[in-house]
Short mmCIF file of C-alpha atoms and ligand atoms in Angstrom, two decimals:
data_model
loop_
_atom_site.label_atom_id
_atom_site.label_comp_id
_atom_site.label_asym_id
_atom_site.label_seq_id
_atom_site.Cartn_x
_atom_site.Cartn_y
_atom_site.Cartn_z
CA MET A 1 -10.79 5.70 22.12
CA ASN A 2 -12.44 6.16 18.72
CA GLU A 3 -10.15 3.41 17.52
CA ARG A 4 -11.47 0.98 20.15
CA LEU A 5 -15.05 2.01 19.48
CA LEU A 6 -14.61 1.34 15.77
CA GLN A 7 -13.01 -1.99 16.57
CA LEU A 8 -16.02 -2.91 18.68
CA PHE A 9 -18.43 -2.01 15.87
CA ARG A 10 -16.37 -4.08 13.48
CA GLU A 11 -16.37 -7.10 15.79
CA ASN A 12 -20.17 -6.88 15.86
CA PRO A 13 -21.15 -6.28 12.24
CA ASP A 14 -24.76 -5.19 11.64
CA ARG A 15 -25.59 -5.43 15.35
CA TYR A 16 -26.91 -2.71 17.61
CA LEU A 17 -24.66 -2.05 20.58
CA SER A 18 -26.32 -0.42 23.56
CA GLY A 19 -24.66 2.53 25.29
CA GLU A 20 -24.40 0.37 28.39
CA GLN A 21 -22.74 -2.50 26.51
CA ILE A 22 -20.19 -0.18 24.92
CA SER A 23 -19.51 1.61 28.16
CA ARG A 24 -18.90 -1.73 29.93
CA GLN A 25 -16.59 -3.04 27.21
CA LEU A 26 -14.55 0.12 26.86
CA GLY A 27 -14.65 1.23 30.50
CA VAL A 28 -15.91 4.76 29.85
CA SER A 29 -19.13 6.62 30.72
CA ARG A 30 -22.18 6.68 28.47
CA THR A 31 -21.80 10.44 28.07
CA ALA A 32 -18.25 9.88 26.82
CA ILE A 33 -19.57 7.29 24.34
CA TRP A 34 -22.14 9.77 23.05
CA LYS A 35 -19.37 12.33 22.57
CA HIS A 36 -17.22 9.87 20.61
CA ILE A 37 -20.16 8.82 18.44
CA GLN A 38 -20.65 12.51 17.54
CA GLU A 39 -16.95 12.78 16.68
CA LEU A 40 -17.14 9.76 14.39
CA LYS A 41 -20.26 11.16 12.69
CA GLN A 42 -18.42 14.41 12.09
CA ALA A 43 -15.56 12.48 10.55
CA GLY A 44 -18.04 11.05 8.04
CA PHE A 45 -19.12 7.75 9.62
CA GLU A 46 -22.81 6.93 9.34
CA ILE A 47 -24.00 5.65 12.70
CA GLU A 48 -27.62 4.88 13.44
CA ALA A 49 -28.94 5.48 16.95
CA VAL A 50 -32.19 3.72 17.91
CA PRO A 51 -33.77 4.25 21.36
CA ARG A 52 -33.57 1.11 23.54
CA LEU A 53 -31.52 -0.75 20.93
CA GLY A 54 -28.38 1.33 20.73
CA TYR A 55 -25.90 2.27 18.03
CA ARG A 56 -25.14 0.56 14.74
CA LEU A 57 -22.40 1.37 12.25
CA LEU A 58 -23.95 1.72 8.81
CA HIS A 59 -21.10 3.09 6.72
CA SER A 60 -17.47 3.95 7.27
CA SER A 61 -16.27 7.41 6.40
CA PRO A 62 -15.43 7.96 2.72
CA LEU A 63 -12.45 9.97 3.94
CA LEU A 64 -9.43 8.39 5.55
CA VAL A 65 -9.53 8.62 9.34
CA ALA A 66 -6.45 7.67 11.35
CA ASP A 67 -8.40 5.85 14.08
CA ASP A 68 -10.28 3.86 11.46
CA ILE A 69 -7.03 2.73 9.83
CA ARG A 70 -5.52 1.86 13.23
CA ALA A 71 -8.61 -0.13 14.21
CA ARG A 72 -8.10 -2.32 11.14
CA LEU A 73 -4.35 -2.92 11.54
CA ALA A 74 -3.28 -6.45 12.38
CA THR A 75 0.41 -5.56 12.48
CA ARG A 76 2.86 -5.22 15.33
CA ARG A 77 4.77 -2.24 13.94
CA PHE A 78 3.94 -1.34 10.35
CA GLY A 79 1.50 1.56 10.22
CA ARG A 80 1.22 1.92 14.00
CA ARG A 81 3.05 5.28 13.83
CA LEU A 82 0.76 6.99 11.40
CA HIS A 83 0.89 10.47 9.87
CA LEU A 84 -2.31 11.13 7.96
CA LEU A 85 -2.16 14.37 5.98
CA GLY A 86 -4.98 16.12 4.15
CA GLU A 87 -2.66 17.44 1.50
CA THR A 88 1.07 17.40 0.91
CA ASP A 89 3.45 17.74 -2.02
CA SER A 90 4.70 14.14 -1.75
CA THR A 91 4.46 11.57 1.04
CA GLN A 92 7.95 10.44 -0.09
CA ARG A 93 9.42 13.82 0.77
CA VAL A 94 7.69 13.84 4.16
CA ALA A 95 8.70 10.25 5.01
CA LEU A 96 12.33 10.75 3.92
CA GLU A 97 12.54 13.77 6.19
CA LEU A 98 10.98 11.86 9.10
CA ALA A 99 13.41 8.97 8.51
CA ARG A 100 16.39 11.34 8.51
CA ASN A 101 15.15 12.75 11.80
CA GLY A 102 15.07 9.35 13.44
CA ALA A 103 11.48 8.12 12.83
CA GLU A 104 11.22 4.44 13.66
CA GLU A 105 10.79 1.56 11.25
CA GLY A 106 7.18 1.02 10.28
CA THR A 107 6.25 4.71 10.39
CA LEU A 108 3.68 5.37 7.68
CA VAL A 109 2.82 8.64 5.94
CA ILE A 110 -0.49 8.82 4.05
CA ALA A 111 -2.05 11.74 2.21
CA GLU A 112 -5.56 12.28 0.85
CA ARG A 113 -4.01 14.29 -1.96
CA GLN A 114 -0.53 15.00 -3.30
CA THR A 115 0.27 18.16 -5.21
CA ALA A 116 3.62 16.88 -6.52
CA GLY A 117 3.39 13.06 -6.30
CA ARG A 118 6.65 11.51 -7.48
CA GLY A 119 6.92 8.61 -9.91
CA ARG A 120 9.91 6.65 -11.15
CA MET A 121 12.35 8.14 -13.67
CA GLY A 122 11.50 11.68 -12.59
CA ARG A 123 7.88 11.32 -13.66
CA SER A 124 4.92 12.59 -11.63
CA TRP A 125 2.15 10.57 -10.00
CA HIS A 126 -1.44 11.66 -10.54
CA SER A 127 -2.88 11.96 -7.01
CA PRO A 128 -6.46 13.33 -6.94
CA ALA A 129 -8.10 13.89 -3.53
CA GLY A 130 -9.94 11.13 -1.74
CA LYS A 131 -9.78 8.53 -4.53
CA GLY A 132 -6.46 6.81 -4.29
CA ILE A 133 -3.99 5.58 -1.73
CA TYR A 134 -0.79 7.61 -1.56
CA MET A 135 1.48 6.28 1.16
CA SER A 136 5.14 5.98 2.13
CA LEU A 137 6.48 3.44 4.61
CA ILE A 138 9.79 3.84 6.43
CA LEU A 139 12.05 0.76 6.64
CA LYS A 140 15.38 0.54 8.41
CA PRO A 141 16.86 -2.81 7.43
CA ASP A 142 20.44 -3.65 8.34
CA LEU A 143 21.40 -4.68 4.81
CA PRO A 144 24.00 -3.90 2.15
CA LEU A 145 22.95 -1.28 -0.38
CA HIS A 146 22.90 -3.75 -3.26
CA GLN A 147 19.93 -5.55 -1.69
CA ALA A 148 17.65 -2.51 -2.01
CA PRO A 149 16.15 -3.73 -5.33
CA GLN A 150 14.97 -6.89 -3.56
CA LEU A 151 12.93 -4.67 -1.23
CA THR A 152 11.28 -3.15 -4.29
CA LEU A 153 10.27 -6.60 -5.52
CA LEU A 154 9.10 -7.50 -1.99
CA THR A 155 6.89 -4.41 -1.92
CA SER A 156 5.20 -5.31 -5.20
CA VAL A 157 4.58 -8.88 -4.00
CA ALA A 158 3.01 -7.63 -0.74
CA VAL A 159 0.76 -5.11 -2.49
CA VAL A 160 -0.39 -7.65 -5.09
CA ARG A 161 -1.32 -10.04 -2.29
CA ALA A 162 -3.22 -7.33 -0.41
CA ILE A 163 -5.19 -6.36 -3.52
CA ARG A 164 -5.93 -9.98 -4.45
CA MET A 165 -7.17 -10.67 -0.94
CA LEU A 166 -9.49 -7.68 -0.81
CA VAL A 167 -10.67 -7.54 -4.43
CA PRO A 168 -10.22 -11.13 -5.68
CA LYS A 169 -12.11 -10.60 -8.91
CA VAL A 170 -9.45 -8.19 -10.17
CA ASP A 171 -6.59 -10.08 -11.79
CA VAL A 172 -3.63 -7.92 -10.84
CA GLN A 173 -0.16 -8.82 -12.08
CA ILE A 174 3.35 -7.46 -11.81
CA LYS A 175 5.21 -6.00 -14.75
CA TRP A 176 8.96 -5.81 -14.39
CA PRO A 177 10.19 -4.44 -12.13
CA ASN A 178 7.34 -3.18 -9.98
CA ASP A 179 4.33 -1.85 -11.84
CA LEU A 180 1.03 -3.47 -10.97
CA LEU A 181 -1.21 -3.89 -13.98
CA VAL A 182 -4.71 -5.13 -14.72
CA ARG A 183 -5.46 -6.10 -18.32
CA GLY A 184 -2.29 -4.29 -19.32
CA ARG A 185 -3.28 -1.01 -17.63
CA LYS A 186 -1.44 0.50 -14.71
CA LEU A 187 -3.18 0.22 -11.34
CA CYS A 188 -0.38 0.87 -8.91
CA GLY A 189 3.13 2.31 -8.91
CA ILE A 190 5.90 1.65 -6.43
CA LEU A 191 8.91 3.86 -5.79
CA LEU A 192 11.68 3.01 -3.34
CA GLU A 193 14.10 5.70 -2.25
CA SER A 194 16.94 4.99 0.11
CA SER A 195 19.88 6.50 1.86
CA ALA A 196 23.08 4.59 2.52
CA GLU A 197 26.39 5.03 4.25
CA ASN A 198 29.49 2.94 3.65
CA GLU A 199 27.53 0.73 1.27
CA ARG A 200 24.92 -0.12 3.94
CA LEU A 201 21.31 0.97 3.89
CA GLN A 202 20.38 3.54 6.52
CA HIS A 203 16.74 3.90 5.66
CA VAL A 204 14.44 3.04 2.80
CA VAL A 205 11.13 4.70 2.02
CA ALA A 206 8.70 2.50 0.12
CA GLY A 207 6.24 4.73 -1.76
CA ILE A 208 3.03 3.12 -2.94
CA GLY A 209 0.38 4.74 -5.11
CA ILE A 210 -2.79 2.73 -5.76
CA SER A 211 -5.62 3.92 -7.97
CA VAL A 212 -8.53 2.75 -5.86
CA ASN A 213 -11.80 4.55 -6.54
CA LEU A 214 -10.93 6.74 -9.52
CA SER A 215 -13.34 6.88 -12.45
CA GLU A 216 -12.30 7.55 -16.01
CA GLU A 217 -13.01 11.27 -15.65
CA ASP A 218 -10.61 11.49 -12.70
CA TYR A 219 -7.71 10.89 -15.10
CA PRO A 220 -6.21 13.46 -17.43
CA GLU A 221 -6.74 12.65 -21.11
CA GLU A 222 -3.22 11.28 -21.63
CA LEU A 223 -3.62 8.63 -18.90
CA ARG A 224 -7.09 7.37 -19.82
CA SER A 225 -5.99 4.62 -22.16
CA ILE A 226 -3.09 3.38 -20.04
CA ALA A 227 -4.36 3.60 -16.45
CA THR A 228 -7.11 1.91 -14.49
CA SER A 229 -8.49 1.70 -10.95
CA LEU A 230 -9.85 -1.02 -8.69
CA ARG A 231 -13.28 0.53 -8.95
CA MET A 232 -13.20 0.64 -12.73
CA GLU A 233 -12.10 -3.02 -12.83
CA SER A 234 -14.41 -4.43 -10.17
CA GLY A 235 -17.42 -2.13 -10.46
CA GLU A 236 -17.28 -1.65 -6.70
CA THR A 237 -16.08 1.06 -4.38
CA VAL A 238 -13.19 -0.30 -2.35
CA ASN A 239 -12.60 0.68 1.26
CA ARG A 240 -9.24 2.45 1.24
CA ALA A 241 -8.61 2.09 4.99
CA GLU A 242 -9.05 -1.67 4.70
CA LEU A 243 -6.67 -1.86 1.75
CA ILE A 244 -4.06 0.19 3.61
CA ALA A 245 -4.34 -2.17 6.61
CA GLN A 246 -4.09 -5.22 4.35
CA CYS A 247 -0.98 -3.79 2.63
CA MET A 248 0.64 -3.19 6.02
CA ALA A 249 -0.14 -6.77 7.11
CA GLN A 250 1.36 -8.24 3.94
CA LEU A 251 4.38 -5.94 4.00
CA GLU A 252 5.18 -6.73 7.63
CA GLN A 253 4.73 -10.47 7.10
CA TRP A 254 6.94 -10.72 3.99
CA TYR A 255 9.52 -8.28 5.30
CA GLU A 256 10.00 -10.55 8.32
CA VAL A 257 10.21 -13.63 6.11
CA TYR A 258 12.78 -11.82 3.96
CA LEU A 259 14.94 -10.80 6.94
CA GLN A 260 14.89 -14.38 8.26
CA GLN A 261 15.06 -16.43 5.07
CA GLY A 262 16.49 -14.09 2.50
CA PHE A 263 15.29 -13.46 -1.04
CA PRO A 264 14.23 -16.98 -2.29
CA PRO A 265 10.63 -16.95 -0.94
CA ILE A 266 10.08 -13.44 -2.35
CA ARG A 267 11.53 -14.47 -5.69
CA THR A 268 9.13 -17.44 -5.93
CA LEU A 269 6.13 -15.21 -5.24
CA TRP A 270 7.26 -12.44 -7.57
CA GLU A 271 7.73 -14.94 -10.40
CA ALA A 272 4.28 -16.40 -9.74
CA TYR A 273 2.59 -12.97 -9.90
CA ALA A 274 4.60 -11.54 -12.78
CA GLU A 275 3.07 -11.37 -16.24
CA THR A 276 6.60 -10.72 -17.48
CA ILE A 277 7.86 -14.29 -16.92
CA GLY A 278 7.55 -16.50 -19.99
CA ARG A 279 6.90 -13.48 -22.21
CA LYS A 280 8.97 -11.78 -24.84
CA VAL A 281 10.28 -8.50 -23.47
CA SER A 282 12.19 -5.58 -24.81
CA ILE A 283 13.68 -3.54 -22.00
CA ARG A 284 15.90 -0.50 -22.16
CA SER A 285 18.53 -0.82 -19.52
CA GLY A 286 21.74 1.07 -18.90
CA GLY A 287 21.63 2.68 -22.33
CA ARG A 288 20.99 -0.56 -24.29
CA THR A 289 17.89 -2.52 -25.23
CA VAL A 290 17.67 -6.16 -24.20
CA THR A 291 15.19 -8.26 -26.17
CA GLY A 292 14.27 -11.87 -25.48
CA LEU A 293 12.27 -14.24 -23.33
CA ALA A 294 12.03 -13.31 -19.63
CA ILE A 295 12.78 -16.53 -17.74
CA GLY A 296 13.05 -15.56 -14.06
CA LEU A 297 14.89 -13.61 -11.39
CA ASP A 298 18.48 -14.18 -10.30
CA ASP A 299 19.65 -14.29 -6.66
CA TYR A 300 19.95 -10.50 -6.51
CA GLY A 301 16.56 -9.73 -8.02
CA GLY A 302 17.77 -9.10 -11.57
CA LEU A 303 15.58 -10.22 -14.49
CA ILE A 304 17.15 -13.01 -16.56
CA VAL A 305 16.38 -12.68 -20.25
CA ASP A 306 17.11 -15.43 -22.76
CA THR A 307 18.27 -13.42 -25.75
CA GLY A 308 18.11 -16.43 -28.07
CA ASP A 309 21.73 -16.21 -29.14
CA GLY A 310 22.82 -18.92 -26.76
CA GLY A 311 23.30 -16.56 -23.83
CA ASN A 312 21.27 -14.98 -21.08
CA GLN A 313 21.41 -11.36 -20.02
CA THR A 314 20.41 -10.07 -16.62
CA ILE A 315 18.80 -6.68 -16.14
CA TYR A 316 18.93 -4.87 -12.82
CA THR A 317 16.49 -2.19 -11.68
CA TRP A 318 19.25 0.20 -10.77
CA ASP A 319 20.32 0.52 -14.40
CA ASN A 320 16.85 0.26 -15.84
CA ASP A 321 15.96 3.43 -17.70
CA SER A 322 12.78 2.31 -19.36
CA GLY A 323 10.30 2.81 -16.55
C1 BTN B 401 5.80 4.89 -10.50
O1 BTN B 401 6.29 5.75 -11.24
O2 BTN B 401 5.22 3.91 -10.98
C2 BTN B 401 5.90 5.03 -9.00
C3 BTN B 401 4.78 5.87 -8.44
C4 BTN B 401 4.84 5.99 -6.93
C5 BTN B 401 3.77 6.90 -6.39
C6 BTN B 401 3.71 6.92 -4.89
S1 BTN B 401 2.26 7.72 -4.28
C7 BTN B 401 2.90 7.72 -2.67
C8 BTN B 401 4.38 8.04 -2.77
N1 BTN B 401 4.58 9.47 -2.77
C9 BTN B 401 5.07 9.90 -3.93
O3 BTN B 401 5.33 11.10 -4.19
N2 BTN B 401 5.23 8.87 -4.78
C10 BTN B 401 4.86 7.61 -4.17
#
């Protein structure tokens, strides 16, 4: 109900909606509407009530509210099953457990705060309350295990597109394999964890951490020079619920394209968004360091590096130990 009410407000931006109008559109009594308005106010929404004019939504809640996220979703499946947690150790841990217990594809776990956010290579992910997006999406593709890295690249492409759509002035790019950077500073990290049987994927959990509204003082000293947030880059507070919905829309769209057409469309997009392509790189991989010019992705999602000695070398994420 609150979801439909929020949708109605959003379809009528800046307009007053009378109790009667809302009650007609949503098919509930005016008393029920009043009750739902109070609920939304308690959840942090600012709603103005003017006698004879009606209600007007002034500001969305600064906290994440499940009905608000649902009201913004344009997807068929992704994000529709939503677990919104105030605090958890890691949304990855929660989502992996849900997936093992049969949760359906598209189930999304979000937390306002993580106490033990996981990063790649056993690192941690700084997850202060109410400022970032910490979410894990369950996928259940019927694919061989060796295609899992392509899903990692797909996830970075989808999140870049969502960010570019919502905050176009921020020039976000991908750094091999799946860090999202702005002006060389890390804005978003992506971590895919999967389980497989007989060389086929059973489930994959795509973990996405985006630094949305953090300020410099929200970072510990050691991250200040290497991390950034959308707010720090754009000077504006970004609506997290809207960005979550946009990520879900992009992920669902490109996941379907990938299942129908395979990796080539994702590869083209990844290469277009990657700062890595055309640059000199030095990447530690499988115990060695490969240095040369990054020229593109191969059919499996490996990075092809021209090492200048007449040969190319391809680096795969699964033996990448550089981070
Ligand atoms: C990286 O090291 O760059 C990957 C960071 C991934 C962080 C996200 S936040 C949501 C999800 N839950 C976790 O514990 N980690 C991922």
